[in-house]
Amino acid sequence: MSTAKNSKPTESELEILGILWEKGAATVRDVHDELSKSKDAGYTTTLKLMQIMHEKGYLNRDASSKTHVYTAAISQESTQQQLLNKMIDTVFNGSASQLVMQALGHHTSSKEELDKIRQYLNDIEDQQKR
């Protein structure tokens, strides 16, 4: 039944997962209301998509009450890592440095973001020296 580990969520599925990652648990109505703030989405479309996501193993569903409550069955971190790895492999020919250079070259980063990146790179260098 669960194919979550073998496939990647679509853009619409990622929007729903993003809402659930932020909220923790929500009804279809909660998710639909949040989606409606940024796009024209029909309630039945949201419902059907969440049912499909449950079948795929992306969502858990608590059906113990009249209103079903959904939670993300896949973690944000593992999903981001899977999508990032796929993008690095397919778009940047396996080169993480190309991805970073592209991102930094075409995105205005704050001083705080650049400081975090520097610290992260320093930490990686320290680990490799050990």
CSV table of C-alpha atoms in Angstrom, one decimal, residues 65-124:
chain,number,residue,atom,x,y,z
A,65,SER,CA,-14.0,10.8,15.1
A,66,LYS,CA,-16.5,12.1,12.6
A,67,THR,CA,-14.0,14.5,11.1
A,68,HIS,CA,-10.8,12.7,9.9
A,69,VAL,CA,-7.6,14.3,11.1
A,70,TYR,CA,-4.5,14.0,8.9
A,71,THR,CA,-0.8,14.2,9.8
A,72,ALA,CA,2.3,13.9,7.6
A,73,ALA,CA,3.6,10.3,7.4
A,74,ILE,CA,6.9,11.4,5.9
A,75,SER,CA,9.3,13.9,7.4
A,76,GLN,CA,10.1,17.3,6.0
A,77,GLU,CA,13.8,16.6,6.4
A,78,SER,CA,13.8,13.3,4.5
A,79,THR,CA,11.5,14.6,1.8
A,80,GLN,CA,13.7,17.7,1.3
A,81,GLN,CA,16.8,15.4,1.2
A,82,GLN,CA,15.3,13.1,-1.3
A,83,LEU,CA,14.2,15.9,-3.6
A,84,LEU,CA,17.5,17.7,-3.3
A,85,ASN,CA,19.5,14.6,-4.1
A,86,LYS,CA,17.3,14.0,-7.2
A,87,MET,CA,17.8,17.6,-8.3
A,88,ILE,CA,21.6,17.5,-7.7
A,89,ASP,CA,21.8,14.2,-9.8
A,90,THR,CA,19.5,15.3,-12.6
A,91,VAL,CA,20.0,19.1,-12.9
A,92,PHE,CA,23.6,19.5,-11.7
A,93,ASN,CA,25.1,16.2,-12.9
A,94,GLY,CA,25.8,15.1,-9.3
A,95,SER,CA,27.7,18.3,-8.3
A,96,ALA,CA,26.5,19.8,-5.0
A,97,SER,CA,29.0,22.6,-5.5
A,98,GLN,CA,27.4,23.6,-8.7
A,99,LEU,CA,24.0,23.7,-6.9
A,100,VAL,CA,25.4,25.9,-4.2
A,101,MET,CA,27.2,28.3,-6.6
A,102,GLN,CA,24.0,28.6,-8.7
A,103,ALA,CA,21.9,29.3,-5.6
A,104,LEU,CA,24.2,31.9,-4.1
A,105,GLY,CA,24.8,33.5,-7.5
A,106,HIS,CA,21.2,34.1,-8.2
A,107,HIS,CA,19.7,34.7,-4.8
A,108,THR,CA,20.3,37.6,-2.5
A,109,SER,CA,21.4,36.2,0.9
A,110,SER,CA,21.3,38.1,4.1
A,111,LYS,CA,24.4,38.6,6.3
A,112,GLU,CA,22.9,36.1,8.7
A,113,GLU,CA,22.4,33.4,6.0
A,114,LEU,CA,26.0,33.9,4.7
A,115,ASP,CA,27.3,33.6,8.3
A,116,LYS,CA,25.4,30.3,8.7
A,117,ILE,CA,26.8,29.0,5.4
A,118,ARG,CA,30.3,30.0,6.5
A,119,GLN,CA,29.9,28.3,9.8
A,120,TYR,CA,28.5,25.2,8.2
A,121,LEU,CA,31.4,25.0,5.8
A,122,ASN,CA,33.9,25.5,8.7
A,123,ASP,CA,32.1,22.7,10.6
A,124,ILE,CA,32.4,20.4,7.5
